mmCIF file of C-alpha atoms in Angstrom:
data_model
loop_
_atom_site.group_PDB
_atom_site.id
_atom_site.type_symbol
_atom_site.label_atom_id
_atom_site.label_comp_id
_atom_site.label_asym_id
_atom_site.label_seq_id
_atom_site.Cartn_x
_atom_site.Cartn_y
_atom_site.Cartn_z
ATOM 1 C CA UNK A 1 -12.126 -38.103 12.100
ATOM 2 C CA UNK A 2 -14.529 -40.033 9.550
ATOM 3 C CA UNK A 3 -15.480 -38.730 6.003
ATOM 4 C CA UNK A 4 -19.104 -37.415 6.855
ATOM 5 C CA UNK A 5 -21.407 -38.910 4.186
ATOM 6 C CA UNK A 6 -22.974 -36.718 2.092
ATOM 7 C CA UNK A 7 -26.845 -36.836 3.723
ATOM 8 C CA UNK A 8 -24.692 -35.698 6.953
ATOM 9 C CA UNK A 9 -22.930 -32.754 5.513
ATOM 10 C CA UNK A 10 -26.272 -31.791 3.841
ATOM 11 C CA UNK A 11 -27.502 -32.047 7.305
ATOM 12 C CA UNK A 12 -24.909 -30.125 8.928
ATOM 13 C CA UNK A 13 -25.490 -26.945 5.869
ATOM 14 C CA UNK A 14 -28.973 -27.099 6.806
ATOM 15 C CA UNK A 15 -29.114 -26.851 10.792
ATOM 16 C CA UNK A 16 -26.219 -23.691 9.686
ATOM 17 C CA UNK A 17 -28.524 -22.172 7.539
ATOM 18 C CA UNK A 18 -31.047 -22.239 10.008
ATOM 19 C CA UNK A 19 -29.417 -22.031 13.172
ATOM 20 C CA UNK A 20 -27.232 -18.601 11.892
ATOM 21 C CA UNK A 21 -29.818 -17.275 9.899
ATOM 22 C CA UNK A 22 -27.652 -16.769 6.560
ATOM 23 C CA UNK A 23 -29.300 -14.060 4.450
ATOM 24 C CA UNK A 24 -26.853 -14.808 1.376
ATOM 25 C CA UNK A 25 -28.291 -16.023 -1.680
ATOM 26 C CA UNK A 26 -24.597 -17.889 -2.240
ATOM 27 C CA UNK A 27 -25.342 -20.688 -0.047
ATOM 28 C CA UNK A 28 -27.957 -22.094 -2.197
ATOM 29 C CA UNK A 29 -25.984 -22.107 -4.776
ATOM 30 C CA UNK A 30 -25.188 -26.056 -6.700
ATOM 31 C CA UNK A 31 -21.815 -25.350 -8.505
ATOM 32 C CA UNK A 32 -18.878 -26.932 -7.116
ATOM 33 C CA UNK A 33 -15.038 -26.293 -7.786
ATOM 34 C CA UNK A 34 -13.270 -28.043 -10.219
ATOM 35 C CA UNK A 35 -10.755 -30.831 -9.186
ATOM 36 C CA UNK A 36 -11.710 -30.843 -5.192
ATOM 37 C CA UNK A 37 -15.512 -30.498 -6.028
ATOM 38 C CA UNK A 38 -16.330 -28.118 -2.907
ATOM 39 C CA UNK A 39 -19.403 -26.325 -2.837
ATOM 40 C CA UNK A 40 -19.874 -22.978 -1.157
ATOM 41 C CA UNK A 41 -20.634 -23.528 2.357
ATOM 42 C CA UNK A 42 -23.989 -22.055 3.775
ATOM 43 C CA UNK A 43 -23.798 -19.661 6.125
ATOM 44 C CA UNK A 44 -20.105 -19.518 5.716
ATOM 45 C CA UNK A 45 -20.435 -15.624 5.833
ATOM 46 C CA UNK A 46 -21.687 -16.513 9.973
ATOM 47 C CA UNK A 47 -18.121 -17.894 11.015
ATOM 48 C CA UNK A 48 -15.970 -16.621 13.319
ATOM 49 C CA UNK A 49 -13.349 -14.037 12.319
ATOM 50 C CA UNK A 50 -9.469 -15.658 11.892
ATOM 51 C CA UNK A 51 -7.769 -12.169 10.962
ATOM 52 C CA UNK A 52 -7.862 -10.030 8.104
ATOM 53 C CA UNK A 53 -5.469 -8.632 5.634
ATOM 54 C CA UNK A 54 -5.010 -6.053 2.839
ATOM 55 C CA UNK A 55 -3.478 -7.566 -0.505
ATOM 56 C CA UNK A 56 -1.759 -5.035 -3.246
ATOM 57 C CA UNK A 57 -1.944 -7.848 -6.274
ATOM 58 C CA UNK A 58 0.308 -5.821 -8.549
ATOM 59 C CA UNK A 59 -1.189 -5.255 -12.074
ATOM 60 C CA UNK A 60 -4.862 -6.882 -11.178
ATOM 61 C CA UNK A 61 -6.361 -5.210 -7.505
ATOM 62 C CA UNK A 62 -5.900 -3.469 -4.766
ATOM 63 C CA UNK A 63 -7.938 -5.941 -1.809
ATOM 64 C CA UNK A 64 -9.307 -5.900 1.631
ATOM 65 C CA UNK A 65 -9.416 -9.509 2.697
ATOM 66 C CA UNK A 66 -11.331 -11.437 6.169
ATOM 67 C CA UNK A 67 -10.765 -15.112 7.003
ATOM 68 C CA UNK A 68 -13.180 -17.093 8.856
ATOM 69 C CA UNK A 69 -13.307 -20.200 10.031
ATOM 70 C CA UNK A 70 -15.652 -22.684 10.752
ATOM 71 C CA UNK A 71 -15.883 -24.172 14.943
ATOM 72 C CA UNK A 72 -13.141 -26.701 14.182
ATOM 73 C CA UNK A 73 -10.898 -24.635 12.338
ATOM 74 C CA UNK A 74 -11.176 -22.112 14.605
ATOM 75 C CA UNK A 75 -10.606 -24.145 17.545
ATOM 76 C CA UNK A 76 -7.163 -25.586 15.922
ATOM 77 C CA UNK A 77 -5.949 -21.874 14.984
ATOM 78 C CA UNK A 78 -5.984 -21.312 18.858
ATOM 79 C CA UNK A 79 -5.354 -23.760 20.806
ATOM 80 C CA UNK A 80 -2.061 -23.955 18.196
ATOM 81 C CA UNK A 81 -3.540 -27.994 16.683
ATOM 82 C CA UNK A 82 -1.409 -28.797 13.710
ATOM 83 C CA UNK A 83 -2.280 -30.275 11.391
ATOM 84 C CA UNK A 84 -5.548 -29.148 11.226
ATOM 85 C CA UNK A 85 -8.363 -31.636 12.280
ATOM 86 C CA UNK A 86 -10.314 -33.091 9.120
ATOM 87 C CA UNK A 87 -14.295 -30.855 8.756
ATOM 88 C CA UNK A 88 -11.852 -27.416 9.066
ATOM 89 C CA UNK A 89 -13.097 -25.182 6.308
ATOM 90 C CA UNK A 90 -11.530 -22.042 6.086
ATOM 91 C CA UNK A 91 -13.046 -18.970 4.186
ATOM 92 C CA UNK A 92 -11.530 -15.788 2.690
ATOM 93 C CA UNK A 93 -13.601 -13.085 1.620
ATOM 94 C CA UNK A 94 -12.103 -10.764 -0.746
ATOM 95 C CA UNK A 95 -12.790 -7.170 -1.724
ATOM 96 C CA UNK A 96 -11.995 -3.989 -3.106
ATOM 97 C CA UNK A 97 -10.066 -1.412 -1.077
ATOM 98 C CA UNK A 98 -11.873 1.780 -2.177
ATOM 99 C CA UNK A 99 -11.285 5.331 -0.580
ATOM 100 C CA UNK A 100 -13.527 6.572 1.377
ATOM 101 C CA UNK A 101 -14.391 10.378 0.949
ATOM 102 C CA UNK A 102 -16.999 10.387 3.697
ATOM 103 C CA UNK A 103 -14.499 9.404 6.648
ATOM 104 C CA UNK A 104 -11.635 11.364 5.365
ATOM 105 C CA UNK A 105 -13.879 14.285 5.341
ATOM 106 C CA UNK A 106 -14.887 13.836 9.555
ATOM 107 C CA UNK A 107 -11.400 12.378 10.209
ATOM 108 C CA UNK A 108 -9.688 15.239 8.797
ATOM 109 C CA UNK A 109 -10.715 17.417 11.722
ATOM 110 C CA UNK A 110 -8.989 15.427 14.469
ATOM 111 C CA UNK A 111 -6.491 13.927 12.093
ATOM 112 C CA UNK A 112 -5.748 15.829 9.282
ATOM 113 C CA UNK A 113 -3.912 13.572 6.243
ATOM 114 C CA UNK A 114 -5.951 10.410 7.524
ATOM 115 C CA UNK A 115 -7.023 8.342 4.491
ATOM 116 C CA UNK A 116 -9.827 5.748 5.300
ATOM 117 C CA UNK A 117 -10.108 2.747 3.225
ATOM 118 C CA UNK A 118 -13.575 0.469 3.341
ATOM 119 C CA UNK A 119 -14.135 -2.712 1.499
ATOM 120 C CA UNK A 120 -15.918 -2.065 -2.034
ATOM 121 C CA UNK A 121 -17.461 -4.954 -4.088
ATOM 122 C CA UNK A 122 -16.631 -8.460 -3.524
ATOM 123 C CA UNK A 123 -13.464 -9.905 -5.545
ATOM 124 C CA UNK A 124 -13.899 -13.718 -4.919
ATOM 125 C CA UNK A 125 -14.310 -15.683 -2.033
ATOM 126 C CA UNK A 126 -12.437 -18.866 -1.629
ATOM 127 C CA UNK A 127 -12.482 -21.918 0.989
ATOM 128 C CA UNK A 128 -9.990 -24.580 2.135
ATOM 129 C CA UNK A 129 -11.360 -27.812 3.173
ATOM 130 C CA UNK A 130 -9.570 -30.307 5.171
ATOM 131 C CA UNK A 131 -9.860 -34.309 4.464
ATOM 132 C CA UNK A 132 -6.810 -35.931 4.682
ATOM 133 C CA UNK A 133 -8.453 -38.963 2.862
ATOM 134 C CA UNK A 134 -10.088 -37.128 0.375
ATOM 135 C CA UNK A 135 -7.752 -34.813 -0.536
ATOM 136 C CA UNK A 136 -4.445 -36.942 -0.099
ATOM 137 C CA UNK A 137 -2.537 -35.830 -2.652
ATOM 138 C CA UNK A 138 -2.633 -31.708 -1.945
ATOM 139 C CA UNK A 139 -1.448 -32.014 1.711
ATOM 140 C CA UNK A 140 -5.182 -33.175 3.141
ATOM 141 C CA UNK A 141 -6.617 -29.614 1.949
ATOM 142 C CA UNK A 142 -9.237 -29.433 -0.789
ATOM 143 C CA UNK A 143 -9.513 -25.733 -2.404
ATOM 144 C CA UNK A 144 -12.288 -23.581 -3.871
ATOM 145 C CA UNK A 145 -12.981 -20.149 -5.747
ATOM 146 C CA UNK A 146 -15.605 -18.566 -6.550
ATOM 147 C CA UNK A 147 -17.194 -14.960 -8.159
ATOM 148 C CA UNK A 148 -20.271 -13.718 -8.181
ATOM 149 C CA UNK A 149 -21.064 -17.331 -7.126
ATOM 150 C CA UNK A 150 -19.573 -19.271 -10.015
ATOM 151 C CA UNK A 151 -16.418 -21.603 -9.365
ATOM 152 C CA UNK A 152 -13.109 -20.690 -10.923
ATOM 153 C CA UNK A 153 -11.697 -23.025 -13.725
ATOM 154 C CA UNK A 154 -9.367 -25.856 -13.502
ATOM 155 C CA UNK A 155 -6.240 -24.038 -14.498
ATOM 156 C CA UNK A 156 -6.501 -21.841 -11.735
ATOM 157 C CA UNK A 157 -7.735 -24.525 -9.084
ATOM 158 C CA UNK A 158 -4.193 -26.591 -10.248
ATOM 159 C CA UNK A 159 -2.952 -23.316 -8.977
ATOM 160 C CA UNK A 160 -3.846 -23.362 -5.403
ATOM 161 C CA UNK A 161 -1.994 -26.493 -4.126
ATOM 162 C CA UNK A 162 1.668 -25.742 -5.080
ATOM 163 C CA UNK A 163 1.216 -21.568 -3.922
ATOM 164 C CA UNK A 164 0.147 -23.111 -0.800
ATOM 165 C CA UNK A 165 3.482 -25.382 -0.535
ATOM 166 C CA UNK A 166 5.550 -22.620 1.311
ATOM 167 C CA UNK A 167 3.299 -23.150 4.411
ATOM 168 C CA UNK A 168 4.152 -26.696 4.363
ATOM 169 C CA UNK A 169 4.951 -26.321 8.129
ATOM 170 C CA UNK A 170 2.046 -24.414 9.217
ATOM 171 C CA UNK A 171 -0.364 -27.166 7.078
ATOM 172 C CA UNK A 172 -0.235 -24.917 3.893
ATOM 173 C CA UNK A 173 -2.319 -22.173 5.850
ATOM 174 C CA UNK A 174 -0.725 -19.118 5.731
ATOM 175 C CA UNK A 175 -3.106 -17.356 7.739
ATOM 176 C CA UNK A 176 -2.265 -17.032 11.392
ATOM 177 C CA UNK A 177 -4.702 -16.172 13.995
ATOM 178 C CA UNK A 178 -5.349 -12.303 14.730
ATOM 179 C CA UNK A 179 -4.721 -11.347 18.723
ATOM 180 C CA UNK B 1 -36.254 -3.508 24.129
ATOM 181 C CA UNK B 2 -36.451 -3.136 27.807
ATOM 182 C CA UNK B 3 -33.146 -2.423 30.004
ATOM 183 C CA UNK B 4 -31.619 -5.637 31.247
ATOM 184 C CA UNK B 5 -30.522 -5.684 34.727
ATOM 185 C CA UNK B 6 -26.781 -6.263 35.861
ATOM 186 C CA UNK B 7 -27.555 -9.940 36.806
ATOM 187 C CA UNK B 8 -29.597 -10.952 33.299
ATOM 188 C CA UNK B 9 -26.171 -9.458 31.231
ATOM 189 C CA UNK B 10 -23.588 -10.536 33.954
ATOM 190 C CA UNK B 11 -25.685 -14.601 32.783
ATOM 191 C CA UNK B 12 -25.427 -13.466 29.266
ATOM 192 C CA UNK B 13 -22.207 -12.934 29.400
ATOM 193 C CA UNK B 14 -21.296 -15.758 31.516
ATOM 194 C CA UNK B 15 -23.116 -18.131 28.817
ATOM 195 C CA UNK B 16 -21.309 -16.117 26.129
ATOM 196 C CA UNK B 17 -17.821 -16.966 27.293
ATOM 197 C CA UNK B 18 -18.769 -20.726 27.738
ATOM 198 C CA UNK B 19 -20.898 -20.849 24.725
ATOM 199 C CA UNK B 20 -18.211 -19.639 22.366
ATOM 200 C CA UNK B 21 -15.225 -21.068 24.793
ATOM 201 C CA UNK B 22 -13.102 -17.680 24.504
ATOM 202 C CA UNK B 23 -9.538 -17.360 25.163
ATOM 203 C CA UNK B 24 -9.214 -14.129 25.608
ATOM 204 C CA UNK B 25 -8.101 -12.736 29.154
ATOM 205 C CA UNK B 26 -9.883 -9.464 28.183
ATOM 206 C CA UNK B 27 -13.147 -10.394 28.917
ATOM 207 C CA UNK B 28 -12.311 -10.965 32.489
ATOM 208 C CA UNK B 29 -11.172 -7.298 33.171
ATOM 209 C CA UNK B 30 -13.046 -5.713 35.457
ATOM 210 C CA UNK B 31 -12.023 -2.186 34.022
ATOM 211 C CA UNK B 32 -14.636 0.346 32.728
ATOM 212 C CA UNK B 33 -14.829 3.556 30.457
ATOM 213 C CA UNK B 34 -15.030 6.343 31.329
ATOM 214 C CA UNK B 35 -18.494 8.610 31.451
ATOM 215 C CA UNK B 36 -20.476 5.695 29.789
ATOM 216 C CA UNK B 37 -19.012 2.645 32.331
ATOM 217 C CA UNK B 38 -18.875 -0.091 29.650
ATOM 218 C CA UNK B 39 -16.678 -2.836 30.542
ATOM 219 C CA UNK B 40 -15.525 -5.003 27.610
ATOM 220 C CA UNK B 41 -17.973 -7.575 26.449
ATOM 221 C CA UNK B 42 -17.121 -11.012 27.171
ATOM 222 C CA UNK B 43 -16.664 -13.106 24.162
ATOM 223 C CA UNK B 44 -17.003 -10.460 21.608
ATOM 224 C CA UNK B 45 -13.894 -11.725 19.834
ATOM 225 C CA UNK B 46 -16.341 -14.701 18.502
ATOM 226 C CA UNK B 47 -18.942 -12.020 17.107
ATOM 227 C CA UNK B 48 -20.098 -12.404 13.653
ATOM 228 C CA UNK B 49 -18.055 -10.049 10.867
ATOM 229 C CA UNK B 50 -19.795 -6.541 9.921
ATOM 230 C CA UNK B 51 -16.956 -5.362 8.305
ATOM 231 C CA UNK B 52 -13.192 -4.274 7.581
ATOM 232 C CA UNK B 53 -11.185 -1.377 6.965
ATOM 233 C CA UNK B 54 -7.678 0.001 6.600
ATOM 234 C CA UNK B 55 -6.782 3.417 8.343
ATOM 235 C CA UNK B 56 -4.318 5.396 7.158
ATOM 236 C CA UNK B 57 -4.209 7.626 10.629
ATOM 237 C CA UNK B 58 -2.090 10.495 9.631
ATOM 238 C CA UNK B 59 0.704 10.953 12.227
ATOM 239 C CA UNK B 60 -0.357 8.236 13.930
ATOM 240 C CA UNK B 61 -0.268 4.412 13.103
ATOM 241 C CA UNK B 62 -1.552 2.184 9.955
ATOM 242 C CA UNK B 63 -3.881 0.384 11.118
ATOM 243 C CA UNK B 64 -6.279 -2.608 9.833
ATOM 244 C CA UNK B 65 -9.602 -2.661 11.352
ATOM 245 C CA UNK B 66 -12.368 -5.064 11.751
ATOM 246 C CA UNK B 67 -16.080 -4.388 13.556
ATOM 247 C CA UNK B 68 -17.774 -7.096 14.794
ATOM 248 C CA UNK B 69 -21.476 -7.382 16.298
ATOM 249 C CA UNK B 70 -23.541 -9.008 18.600
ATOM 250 C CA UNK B 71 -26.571 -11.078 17.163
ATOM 251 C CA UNK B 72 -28.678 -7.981 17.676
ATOM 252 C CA UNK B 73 -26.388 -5.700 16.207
ATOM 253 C CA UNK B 74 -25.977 -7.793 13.188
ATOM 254 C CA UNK B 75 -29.346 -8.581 12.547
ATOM 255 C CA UNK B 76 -30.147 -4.426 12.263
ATOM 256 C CA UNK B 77 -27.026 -4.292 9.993
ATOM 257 C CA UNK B 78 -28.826 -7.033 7.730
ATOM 258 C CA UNK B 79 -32.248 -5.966 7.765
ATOM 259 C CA UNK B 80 -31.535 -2.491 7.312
ATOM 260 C CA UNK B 81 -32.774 -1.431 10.274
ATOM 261 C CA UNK B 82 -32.209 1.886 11.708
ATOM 262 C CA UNK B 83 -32.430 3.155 14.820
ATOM 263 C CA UNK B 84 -30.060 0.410 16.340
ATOM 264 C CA UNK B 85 -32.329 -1.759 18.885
ATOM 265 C CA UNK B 86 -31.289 -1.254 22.008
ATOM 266 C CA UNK B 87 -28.968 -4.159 23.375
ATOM 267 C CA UNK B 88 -27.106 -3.298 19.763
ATOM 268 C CA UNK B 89 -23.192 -3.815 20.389
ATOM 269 C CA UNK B 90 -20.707 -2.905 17.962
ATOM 270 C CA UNK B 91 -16.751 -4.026 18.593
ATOM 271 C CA UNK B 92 -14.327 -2.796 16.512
ATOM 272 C CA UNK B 93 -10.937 -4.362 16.381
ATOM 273 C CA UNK B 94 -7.674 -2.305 15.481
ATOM 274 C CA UNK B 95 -4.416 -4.140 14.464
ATOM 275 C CA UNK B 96 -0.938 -2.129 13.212
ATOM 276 C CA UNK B 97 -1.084 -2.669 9.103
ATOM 277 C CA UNK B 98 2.369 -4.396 8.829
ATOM 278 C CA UNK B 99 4.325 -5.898 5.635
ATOM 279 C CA UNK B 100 4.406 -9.596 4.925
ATOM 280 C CA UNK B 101 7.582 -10.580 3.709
ATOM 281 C CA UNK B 102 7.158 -13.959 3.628
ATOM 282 C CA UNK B 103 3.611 -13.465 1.757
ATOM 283 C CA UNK B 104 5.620 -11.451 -0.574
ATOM 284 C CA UNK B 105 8.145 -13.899 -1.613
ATOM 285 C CA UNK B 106 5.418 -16.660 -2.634
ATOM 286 C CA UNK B 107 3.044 -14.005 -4.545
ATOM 287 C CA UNK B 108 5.847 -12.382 -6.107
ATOM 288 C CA UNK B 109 6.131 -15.497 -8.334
ATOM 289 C CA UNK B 110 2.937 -15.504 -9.981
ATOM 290 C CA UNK B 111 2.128 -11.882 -9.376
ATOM 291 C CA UNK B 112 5.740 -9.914 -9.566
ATOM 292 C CA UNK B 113 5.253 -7.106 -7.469
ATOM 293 C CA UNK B 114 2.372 -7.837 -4.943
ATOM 294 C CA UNK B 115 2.667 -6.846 -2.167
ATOM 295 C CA UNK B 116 0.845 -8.317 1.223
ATOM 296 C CA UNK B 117 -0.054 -6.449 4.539
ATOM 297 C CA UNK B 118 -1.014 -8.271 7.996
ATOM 298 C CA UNK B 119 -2.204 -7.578 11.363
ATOM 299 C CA UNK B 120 0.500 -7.154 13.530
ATOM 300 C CA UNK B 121 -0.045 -6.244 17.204
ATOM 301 C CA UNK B 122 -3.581 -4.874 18.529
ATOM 302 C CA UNK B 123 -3.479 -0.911 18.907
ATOM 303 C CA UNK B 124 -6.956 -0.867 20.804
ATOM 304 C CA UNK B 125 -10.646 -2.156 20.752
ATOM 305 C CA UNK B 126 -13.315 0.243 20.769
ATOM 306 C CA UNK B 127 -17.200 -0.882 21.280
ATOM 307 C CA UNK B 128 -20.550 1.003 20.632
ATOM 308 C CA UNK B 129 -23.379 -0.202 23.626
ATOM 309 C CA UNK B 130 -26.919 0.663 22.587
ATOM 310 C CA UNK B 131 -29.280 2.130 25.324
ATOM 311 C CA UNK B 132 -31.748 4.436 23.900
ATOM 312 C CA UNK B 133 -32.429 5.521 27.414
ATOM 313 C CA UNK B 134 -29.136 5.106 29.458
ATOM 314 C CA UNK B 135 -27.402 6.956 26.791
ATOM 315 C CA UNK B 136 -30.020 9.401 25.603
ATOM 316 C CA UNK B 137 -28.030 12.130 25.899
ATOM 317 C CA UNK B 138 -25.494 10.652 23.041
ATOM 318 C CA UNK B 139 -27.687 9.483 20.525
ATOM 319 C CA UNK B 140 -28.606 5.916 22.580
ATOM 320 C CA UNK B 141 -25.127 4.925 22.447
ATOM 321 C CA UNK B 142 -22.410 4.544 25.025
ATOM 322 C CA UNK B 143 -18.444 4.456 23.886
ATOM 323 C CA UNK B 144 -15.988 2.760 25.285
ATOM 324 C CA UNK B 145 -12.048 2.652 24.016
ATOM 325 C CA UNK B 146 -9.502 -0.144 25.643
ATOM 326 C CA UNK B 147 -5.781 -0.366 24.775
ATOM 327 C CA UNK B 148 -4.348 -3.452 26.332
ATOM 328 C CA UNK B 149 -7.458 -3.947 28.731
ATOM 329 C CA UNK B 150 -6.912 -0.604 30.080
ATOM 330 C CA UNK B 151 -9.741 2.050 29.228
ATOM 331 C CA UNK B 152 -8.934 5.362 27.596
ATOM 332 C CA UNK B 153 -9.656 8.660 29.538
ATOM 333 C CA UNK B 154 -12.361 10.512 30.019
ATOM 334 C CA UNK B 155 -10.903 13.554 27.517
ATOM 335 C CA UNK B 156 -10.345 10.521 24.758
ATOM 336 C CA UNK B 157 -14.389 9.290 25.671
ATOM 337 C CA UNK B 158 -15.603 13.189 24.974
ATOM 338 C CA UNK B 159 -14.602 13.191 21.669
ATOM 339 C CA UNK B 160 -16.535 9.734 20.631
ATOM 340 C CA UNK B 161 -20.178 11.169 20.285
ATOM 341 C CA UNK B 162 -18.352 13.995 18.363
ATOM 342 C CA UNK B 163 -16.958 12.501 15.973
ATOM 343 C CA UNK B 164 -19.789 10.095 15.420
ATOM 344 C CA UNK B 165 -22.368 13.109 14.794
ATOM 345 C CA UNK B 166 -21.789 13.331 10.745
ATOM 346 C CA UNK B 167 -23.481 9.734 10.932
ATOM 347 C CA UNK B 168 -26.765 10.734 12.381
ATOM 348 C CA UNK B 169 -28.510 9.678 9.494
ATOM 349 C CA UNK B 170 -27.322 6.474 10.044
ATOM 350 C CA UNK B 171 -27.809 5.918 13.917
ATOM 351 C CA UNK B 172 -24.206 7.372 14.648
ATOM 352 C CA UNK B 173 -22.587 4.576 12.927
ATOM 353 C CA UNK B 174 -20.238 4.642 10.310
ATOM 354 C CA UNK B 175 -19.644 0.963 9.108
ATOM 355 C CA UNK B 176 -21.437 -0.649 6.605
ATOM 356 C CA UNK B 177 -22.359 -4.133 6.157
ATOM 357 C CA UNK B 178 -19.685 -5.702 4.382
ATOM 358 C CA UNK B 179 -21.100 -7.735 1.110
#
């Protein structure tokens, strides 16, 4: 696949925005990640669901985590396409895992010792973008972070790259598909 | 919203599955629940992301949980809008909660200590059907609990509008929109 010029891509956001009728503020936001220089994707929050997972990160938080994926990512995670067609994006959406009182209290009945966790504030949210011209040099992937809208700094984006390395064989996604 | 008959939802559906060119066998069984006769909706897998959770079922399994929803569902959950329209269809999604080890072993590096939980294998799907006046008698909604395709029984399907009752101030429904 071609590198989509930019007027395309700005094309593409805007038919999203319209056609999933995003609601988040995020997607008008104009700062991009250092290194890769990835913007947040409108309506990103819109895609389809890739799985979800729960992440005890000792000494910093306790997370609830989704992963969604845009058509052609999702489209590669099933039909088992490796590596991963360039215009996959892949988002992760991470939040607190916070007690919650209120479904204890009606689960307790039926289930008595059942603790329900829900997801609390967001964490970060962070995307993978595939262009295997673009981003060469870190296996075709180009990475992003954000909170509260605002793109992590350089040292961590030199971060991303090298953790994703073990996945080498799965095109550094470590993510699989949810049946 | 006006009932729609068999034939308009059987199209619906039909367009759904091309539309969003699902996978999943599920959507082709012909299997319904009991008392409320909801088969599973085609395509649902491809619904837009309310929310997820982790359930700690006492006794029972670990599970990780995510609820999905139709366009009209997920347009209520947005806008705040309460009761549920009818047509409203809510899917939640339960995996087991199982250990990564292999998620462990990279994050232990950076963060000594993490550690990582997956989906493993699905324990069941359960959706909410909104019909104000087919399911009058339960608050609008109909229940409907698969495991494996298969629907639960009719003494599992009692105990749905039950344990939904403590959310009456929110239409029955316990899931909040996930930031």
């Amino acid at each position: 696949m071609k590198r989509m010029p930019v007027v395309v891509i700005a094309a593409v956001m805007a038919i999203a925005v319209i056609g999933t009728m995003t609601f988040s503020a995020e997607g008008a936001d104009e700062a991009s990640s250092p290194i890769y220089g990835i913007k947040i994707p409108a309506g990103y929050r819109d895609w389809k669901l890739i799985a979800v997972d729960h992440l005890l990160l000792a000494g910093k938080s306790d997370q609830l985590r989704a992963q969604l994926g845009n058509d052609i990512a999702i489209k590669a995670f099933r039909e088992g396409k490796l590596p991963f067609p360039d215009g996959s994006i892949i988002a992760a959406i991470h939040w607190t895992h916070v007690a919650s009182d209120g479904n204890d209290k009606v689960l307790d009945g039926p289930f008595p010792g059942t603790r329900s966790f829900v997801v609390g504030s967001r964490v970060n949210i962070q995307f993978m973008v595939k262009d295997s011209k673009k981003y060469a040099a870190t296996g075709g992937w180009g990475f992003a972070d954000f909170t509260d809208g605002k793109p992590g700094s350089e040292a961590l984006h030199k971060t991303c790259f090298p953790c994703h390395t073990p996945a080498k064989d799965r095109d550094y996604v470590f993510t699989r598909y949810a049946p």
